[in-house]
Amino acid sequence: MSDNLSLQSVVVFGVGTIGLEYCKILQHLGIDFSVVGRSAAGVKKFLSTTGIQALSDGVEGWKE
């Protein structure tokens, strides 16, 4: 596997099932990452499920 993920900032967009699975993989690989969700409710649920704080307001919130 390429090591380019460890050299860049990784952002997971989405706090649903797929986003959760991506986070598990990134944690397993030891890669630092950020998570961005659209709604405050989704981000809150993601935090309670994973212990990972995600940013809300989608791409616009992430840009700020």
Short mmCIF file of C-alpha atoms in Angstrom, two decimals:
data_model
loop_
_atom_site.label_atom_id
_atom_site.label_comp_id
_atom_site.label_asym_id
_atom_site.label_seq_id
_atom_site.Cartn_x
_atom_site.Cartn_y
_atom_site.Cartn_z
CA MET A 1 0.00 0.00 0.00
CA SER A 2 1.16 3.50 -0.76
CA ASP A 3 2.32 5.62 2.16
CA ASN A 4 0.99 8.87 0.68
CA LEU A 5 -1.87 9.05 3.21
CA SER A 6 0.59 9.61 6.04
CA LEU A 7 2.04 12.61 4.22
CA GLN A 8 -1.21 14.52 3.74
CA SER A 9 -4.12 15.80 5.76
CA VAL A 10 -6.95 13.30 5.53
CA VAL A 11 -10.55 14.45 5.83
CA VAL A 12 -13.52 12.09 6.00
CA PHE A 13 -16.71 13.70 4.74
CA GLY A 14 -19.70 12.02 6.30
CA VAL A 15 -20.62 10.76 9.75
CA GLY A 16 -22.88 7.93 8.62
CA THR A 17 -22.09 4.25 8.23
CA ILE A 18 -19.52 4.67 5.47
CA GLY A 19 -17.76 7.52 7.29
CA LEU A 20 -17.61 5.39 10.41
CA GLU A 21 -15.99 2.54 8.47
CA TYR A 22 -13.42 4.87 6.90
CA CYS A 23 -12.53 6.14 10.37
CA LYS A 24 -11.99 2.61 11.65
CA ILE A 25 -9.60 1.91 8.78
CA LEU A 26 -7.68 5.16 9.23
CA GLN A 27 -7.36 4.53 12.98
CA HIS A 28 -6.12 1.00 12.29
CA LEU A 29 -3.50 2.42 9.91
CA GLY A 30 -2.46 5.03 12.48
CA ILE A 31 -3.33 7.96 10.22
CA ASP A 32 -4.45 11.31 11.65
CA PHE A 33 -7.69 12.55 10.17
CA SER A 34 -10.55 14.98 10.58
CA VAL A 35 -14.24 14.23 10.12
CA VAL A 36 -16.87 16.55 8.67
CA GLY A 37 -20.62 16.04 8.93
CA ARG A 38 -23.55 18.08 7.69
CA SER A 39 -25.81 18.29 10.71
CA ALA A 40 -25.20 18.97 14.38
CA ALA A 41 -27.39 15.99 15.25
CA GLY A 42 -25.34 13.65 13.04
CA VAL A 43 -22.08 14.96 14.49
CA LYS A 44 -23.41 14.47 18.03
CA LYS A 45 -24.45 10.88 17.28
CA PHE A 46 -21.06 10.21 15.65
CA LEU A 47 -19.29 11.53 18.76
CA SER A 48 -21.34 9.33 21.07
CA THR A 49 -20.69 6.28 18.88
CA THR A 50 -16.97 6.79 18.20
CA GLY A 51 -15.62 9.28 20.70
CA ILE A 52 -14.37 11.31 17.73
CA GLN A 53 -15.36 14.96 17.49
CA ALA A 54 -16.46 15.89 13.98
CA LEU A 55 -17.03 19.32 12.49
CA SER A 56 -20.57 20.19 11.47
CA ASP A 57 -22.02 22.31 8.64
CA GLY A 58 -20.56 20.17 5.86
CA VAL A 59 -18.06 21.44 3.34
CA GLU A 60 -18.89 25.07 4.11
CA GLY A 61 -18.09 24.56 7.79
CA TRP A 62 -14.89 22.76 6.88
CA LYS A 63 -13.75 25.59 4.62
CA GLU A 64 -13.94 28.01 7.56
#
